[in-house]
Short mmCIF file of C-alpha atoms in Angstrom, two decimals:
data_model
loop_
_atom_site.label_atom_id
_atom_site.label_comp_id
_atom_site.label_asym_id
_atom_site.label_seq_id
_atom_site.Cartn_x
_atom_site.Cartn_y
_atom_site.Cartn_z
CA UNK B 1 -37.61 16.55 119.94
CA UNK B 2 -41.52 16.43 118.54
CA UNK B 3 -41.53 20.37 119.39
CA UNK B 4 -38.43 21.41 117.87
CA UNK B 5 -38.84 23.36 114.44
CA UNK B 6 -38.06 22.27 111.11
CA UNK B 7 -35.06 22.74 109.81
CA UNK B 8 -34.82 25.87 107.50
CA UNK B 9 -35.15 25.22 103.51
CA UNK B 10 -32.99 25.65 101.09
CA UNK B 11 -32.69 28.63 98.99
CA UNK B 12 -31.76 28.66 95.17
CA UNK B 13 -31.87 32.02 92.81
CA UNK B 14 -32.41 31.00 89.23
CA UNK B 15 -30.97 32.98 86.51
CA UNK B 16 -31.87 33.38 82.86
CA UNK B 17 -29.71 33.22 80.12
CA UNK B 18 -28.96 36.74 79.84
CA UNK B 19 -27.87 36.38 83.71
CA UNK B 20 -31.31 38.22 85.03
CA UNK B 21 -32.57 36.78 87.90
CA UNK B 22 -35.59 34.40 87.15
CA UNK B 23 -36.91 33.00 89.91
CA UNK B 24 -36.73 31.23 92.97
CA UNK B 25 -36.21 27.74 93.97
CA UNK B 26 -37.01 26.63 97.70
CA UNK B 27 -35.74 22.74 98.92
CA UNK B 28 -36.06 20.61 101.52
CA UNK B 29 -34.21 17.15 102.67
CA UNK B 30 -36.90 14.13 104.00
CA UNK B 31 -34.59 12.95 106.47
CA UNK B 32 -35.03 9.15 108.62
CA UNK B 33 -34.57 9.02 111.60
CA UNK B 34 -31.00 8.42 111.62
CA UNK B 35 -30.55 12.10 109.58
CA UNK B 36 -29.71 10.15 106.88
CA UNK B 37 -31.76 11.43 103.32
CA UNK B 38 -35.11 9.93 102.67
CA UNK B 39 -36.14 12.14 99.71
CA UNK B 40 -35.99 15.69 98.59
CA UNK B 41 -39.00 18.04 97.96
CA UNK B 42 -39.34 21.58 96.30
CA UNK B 43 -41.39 23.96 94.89
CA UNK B 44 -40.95 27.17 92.87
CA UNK B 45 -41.77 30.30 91.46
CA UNK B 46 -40.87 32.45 88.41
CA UNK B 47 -41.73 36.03 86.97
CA UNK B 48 -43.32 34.43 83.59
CA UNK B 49 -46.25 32.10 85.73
CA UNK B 50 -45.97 34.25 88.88
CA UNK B 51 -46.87 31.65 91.49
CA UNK B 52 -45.40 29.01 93.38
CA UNK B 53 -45.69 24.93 92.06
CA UNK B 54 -44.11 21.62 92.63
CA UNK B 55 -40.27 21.26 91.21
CA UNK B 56 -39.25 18.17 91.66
CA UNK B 57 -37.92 17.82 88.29
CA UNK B 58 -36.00 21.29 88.54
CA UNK B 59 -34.96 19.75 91.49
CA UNK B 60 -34.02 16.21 90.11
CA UNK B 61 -32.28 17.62 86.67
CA UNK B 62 -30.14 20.13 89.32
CA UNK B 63 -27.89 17.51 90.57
CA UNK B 64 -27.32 16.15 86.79
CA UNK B 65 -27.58 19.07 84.22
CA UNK B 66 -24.20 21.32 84.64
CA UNK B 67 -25.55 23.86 82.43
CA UNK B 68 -28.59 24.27 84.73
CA UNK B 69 -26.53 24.63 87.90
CA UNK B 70 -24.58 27.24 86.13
CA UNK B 71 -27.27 29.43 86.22
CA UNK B 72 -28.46 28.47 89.74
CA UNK B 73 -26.58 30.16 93.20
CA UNK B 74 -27.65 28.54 96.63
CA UNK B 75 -28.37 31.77 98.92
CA UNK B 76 -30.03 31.97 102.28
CA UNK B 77 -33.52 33.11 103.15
CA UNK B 78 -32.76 37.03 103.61
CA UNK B 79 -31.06 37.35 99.84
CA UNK B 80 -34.26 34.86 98.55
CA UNK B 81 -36.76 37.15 100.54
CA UNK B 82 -34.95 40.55 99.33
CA UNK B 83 -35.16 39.50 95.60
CA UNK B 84 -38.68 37.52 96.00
CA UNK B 85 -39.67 41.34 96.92
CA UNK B 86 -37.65 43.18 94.27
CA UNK B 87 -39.36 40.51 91.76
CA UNK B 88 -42.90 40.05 93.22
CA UNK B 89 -43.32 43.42 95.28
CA UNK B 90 -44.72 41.62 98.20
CA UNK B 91 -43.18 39.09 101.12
CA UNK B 92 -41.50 35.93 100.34
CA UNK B 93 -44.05 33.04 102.09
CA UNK B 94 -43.19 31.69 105.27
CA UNK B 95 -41.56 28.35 105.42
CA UNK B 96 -44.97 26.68 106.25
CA UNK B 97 -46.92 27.76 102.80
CA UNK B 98 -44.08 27.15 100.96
CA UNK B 99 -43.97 23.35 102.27
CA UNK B 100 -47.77 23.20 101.02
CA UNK B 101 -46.64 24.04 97.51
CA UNK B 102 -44.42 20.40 97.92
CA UNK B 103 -44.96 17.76 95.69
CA UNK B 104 -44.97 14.15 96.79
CA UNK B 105 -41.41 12.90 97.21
CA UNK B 106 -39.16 9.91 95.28
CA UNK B 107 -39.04 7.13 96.88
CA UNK B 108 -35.50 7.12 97.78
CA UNK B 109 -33.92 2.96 98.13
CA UNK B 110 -31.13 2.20 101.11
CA UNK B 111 -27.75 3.10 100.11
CA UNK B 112 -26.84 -0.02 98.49
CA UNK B 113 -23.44 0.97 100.36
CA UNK B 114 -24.85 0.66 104.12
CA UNK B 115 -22.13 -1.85 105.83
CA UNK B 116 -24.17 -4.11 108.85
CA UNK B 117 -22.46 -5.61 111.69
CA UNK B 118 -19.58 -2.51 112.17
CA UNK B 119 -18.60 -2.16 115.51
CA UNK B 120 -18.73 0.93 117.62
CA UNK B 121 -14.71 2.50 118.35
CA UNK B 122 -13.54 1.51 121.65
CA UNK B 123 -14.85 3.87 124.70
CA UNK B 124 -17.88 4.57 122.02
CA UNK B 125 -21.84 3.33 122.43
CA UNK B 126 -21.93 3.68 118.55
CA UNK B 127 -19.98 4.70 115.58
CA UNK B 128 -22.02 5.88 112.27
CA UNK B 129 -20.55 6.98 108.91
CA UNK B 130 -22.12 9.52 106.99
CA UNK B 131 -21.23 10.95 103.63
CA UNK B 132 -23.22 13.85 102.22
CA UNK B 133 -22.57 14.40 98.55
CA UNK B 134 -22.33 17.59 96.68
CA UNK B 135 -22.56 18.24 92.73
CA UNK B 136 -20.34 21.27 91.63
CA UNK B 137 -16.97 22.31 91.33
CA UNK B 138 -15.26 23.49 94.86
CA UNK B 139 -13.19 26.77 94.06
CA UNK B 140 -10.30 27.47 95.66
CA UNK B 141 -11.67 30.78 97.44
CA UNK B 142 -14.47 28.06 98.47
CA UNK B 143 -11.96 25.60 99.93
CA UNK B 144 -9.88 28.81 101.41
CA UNK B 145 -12.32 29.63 103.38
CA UNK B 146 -14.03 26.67 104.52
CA UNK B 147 -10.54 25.59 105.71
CA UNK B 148 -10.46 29.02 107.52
CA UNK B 149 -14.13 27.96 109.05
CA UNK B 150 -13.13 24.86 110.60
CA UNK B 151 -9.68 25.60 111.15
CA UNK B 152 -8.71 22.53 108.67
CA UNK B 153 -4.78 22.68 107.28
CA UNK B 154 -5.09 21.84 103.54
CA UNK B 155 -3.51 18.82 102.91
CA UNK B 156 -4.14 18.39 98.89
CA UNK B 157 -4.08 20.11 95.74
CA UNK B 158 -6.87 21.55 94.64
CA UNK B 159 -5.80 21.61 90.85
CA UNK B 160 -4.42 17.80 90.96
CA UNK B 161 -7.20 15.33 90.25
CA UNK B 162 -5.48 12.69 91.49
CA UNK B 163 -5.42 13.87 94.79
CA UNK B 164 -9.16 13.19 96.50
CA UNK B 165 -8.81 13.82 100.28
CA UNK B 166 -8.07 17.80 100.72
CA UNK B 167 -8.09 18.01 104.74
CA UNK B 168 -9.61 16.43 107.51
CA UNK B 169 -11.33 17.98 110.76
CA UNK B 170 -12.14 16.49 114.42
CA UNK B 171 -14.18 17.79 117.04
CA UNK B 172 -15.67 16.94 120.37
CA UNK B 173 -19.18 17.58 121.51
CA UNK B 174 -19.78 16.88 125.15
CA UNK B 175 -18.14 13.29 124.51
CA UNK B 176 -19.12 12.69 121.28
CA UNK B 177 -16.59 12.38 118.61
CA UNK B 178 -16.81 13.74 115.07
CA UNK B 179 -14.61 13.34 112.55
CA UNK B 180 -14.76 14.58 108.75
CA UNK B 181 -12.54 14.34 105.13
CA UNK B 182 -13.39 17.02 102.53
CA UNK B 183 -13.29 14.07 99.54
CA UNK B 184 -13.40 14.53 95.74
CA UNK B 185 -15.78 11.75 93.88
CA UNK B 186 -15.84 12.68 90.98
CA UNK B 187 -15.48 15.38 88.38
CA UNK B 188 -17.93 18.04 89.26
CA UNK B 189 -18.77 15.84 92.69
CA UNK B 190 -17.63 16.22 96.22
CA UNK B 191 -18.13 14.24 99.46
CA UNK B 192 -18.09 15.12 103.69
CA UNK B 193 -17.35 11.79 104.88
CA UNK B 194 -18.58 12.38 108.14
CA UNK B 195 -17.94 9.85 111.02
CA UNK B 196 -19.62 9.91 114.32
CA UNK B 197 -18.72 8.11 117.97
CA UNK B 198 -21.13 8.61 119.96
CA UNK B 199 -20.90 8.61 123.57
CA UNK B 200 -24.53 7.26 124.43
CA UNK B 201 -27.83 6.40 122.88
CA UNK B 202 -28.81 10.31 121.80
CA UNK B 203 -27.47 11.42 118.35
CA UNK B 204 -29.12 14.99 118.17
CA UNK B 205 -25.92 16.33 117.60
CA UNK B 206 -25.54 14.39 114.35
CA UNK B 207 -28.36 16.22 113.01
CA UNK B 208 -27.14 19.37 114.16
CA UNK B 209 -23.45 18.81 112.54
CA UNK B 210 -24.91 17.44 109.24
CA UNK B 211 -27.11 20.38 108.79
CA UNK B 212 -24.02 22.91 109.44
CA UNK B 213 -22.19 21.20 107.33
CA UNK B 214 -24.41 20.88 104.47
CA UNK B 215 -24.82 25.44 105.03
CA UNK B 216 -21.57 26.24 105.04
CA UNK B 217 -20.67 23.84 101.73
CA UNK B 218 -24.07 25.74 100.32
CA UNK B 219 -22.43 29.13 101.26
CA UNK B 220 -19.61 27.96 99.07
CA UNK B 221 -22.18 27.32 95.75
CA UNK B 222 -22.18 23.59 96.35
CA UNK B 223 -25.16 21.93 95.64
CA UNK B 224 -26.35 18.93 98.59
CA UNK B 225 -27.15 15.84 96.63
CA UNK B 226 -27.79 13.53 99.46
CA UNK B 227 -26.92 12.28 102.64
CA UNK B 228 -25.96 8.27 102.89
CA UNK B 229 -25.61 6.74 106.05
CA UNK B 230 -22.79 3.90 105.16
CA UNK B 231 -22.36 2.61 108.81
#
């Protein structure tokens, strides 16, 4: 809806390499109007320059550079605010000034994986297939307890490498349909395959589910690459 507000950003505490707290990095997604990624802005702020500036390249060498995301930890807006203040000695911004502090976004191309011509699942107006992509390594106290979250029985091992689907979970949604597969890519890479039948023409709970998801997988110290619309 054109008055609904935006959704919250995403928090990241940057570390030193002592392990000191360094700064602060604060994300958004650009998202189409499917809810599929369009781009990804930030900005940031550190002790040494002391005031908030573009970082999209902190940004862009986060999803690539494992030494960097060792010494990153996604938080929420409370434990960003409480150590912005410990740091700064005054309020973390609101939401809106930070947003000014954005750089212009990457172009971001199609998913060169987008399938046309799918039909919807019988009984269904549409069916869409999402898959939002996380860099980092899933722990199992991470996996424990997003299986305890969305009551999901583990059906892989963790430890095996071979193994790439760990569980699967379905829910319903006032006639909607959502299904998702907690999927390892790749080394170091992780996937919700999300798919959606939906009931009629409005998909605002997509959007809903895909930004839930994409917390609780931050909660776990997963970092949100993208989301790809496939279908």
């Amino acid at each position: 809806m054109d008055d609904e507000l935006p959704p919250a950003l995403h928090y990241y505490v940057v570390y030193d390499g002592a392990g000191n707290p360094e700064g602060l990095l604060a994300e958004e997604f650009l998202l189409a109007a499917d809810h599929s990624c369009a781009g990804l802005v930030s900005c940031g702020w550190n002790r040494s320059e002391r005031r908030w500036h573009d970082a999209s390249a902190t940004s862009r060498r986060l999803r690539i550079d494992a030494a960097l995301r060792a010494r990153v930890t996604p938080v929420g807006r409370p434990a960003a605010a409480a150590l912005y203040r410990d740091l700064r000695g005054t309020d973390l911004p609101d939401e809106a000034a930070l947003r000014a502090c954005f750089g212009a976004p990457a172009a971001r191309p199609p998913s060169p994986l987008r399938l046309t011509g799918s039909e919807a699942t019988p009984g269904f107006h549409e069916t869409r297939l999402y898959r939002i992509l996380f860099a980092d390594e899933l722990s199992p106290d991470g996996l424990a307890a997003l299986s305890q979250a969305w009551q999901m029985p583990v059906t892989g091992d963790l430890t095996d490498p071979e193994v790439h689907v760990l569980g699967t979970v379905r829910r319903q949604v006032r006639g909607d349909a959502f299904r998702w597969d907690l999927r390892r890519i790749a080394a170091a890479a992780w996937g919700l395959d999300v798919t959606c039948d939906l009931l009629g023409d409005h998909d605002e709970a997509v959007g809903v589910l895909l930004r839930g998801l994409t917390t609780q997988m931050r909660q776990q110290g997963m970092i949100p690459v993208t989301i790809d619309r496939f279908r």
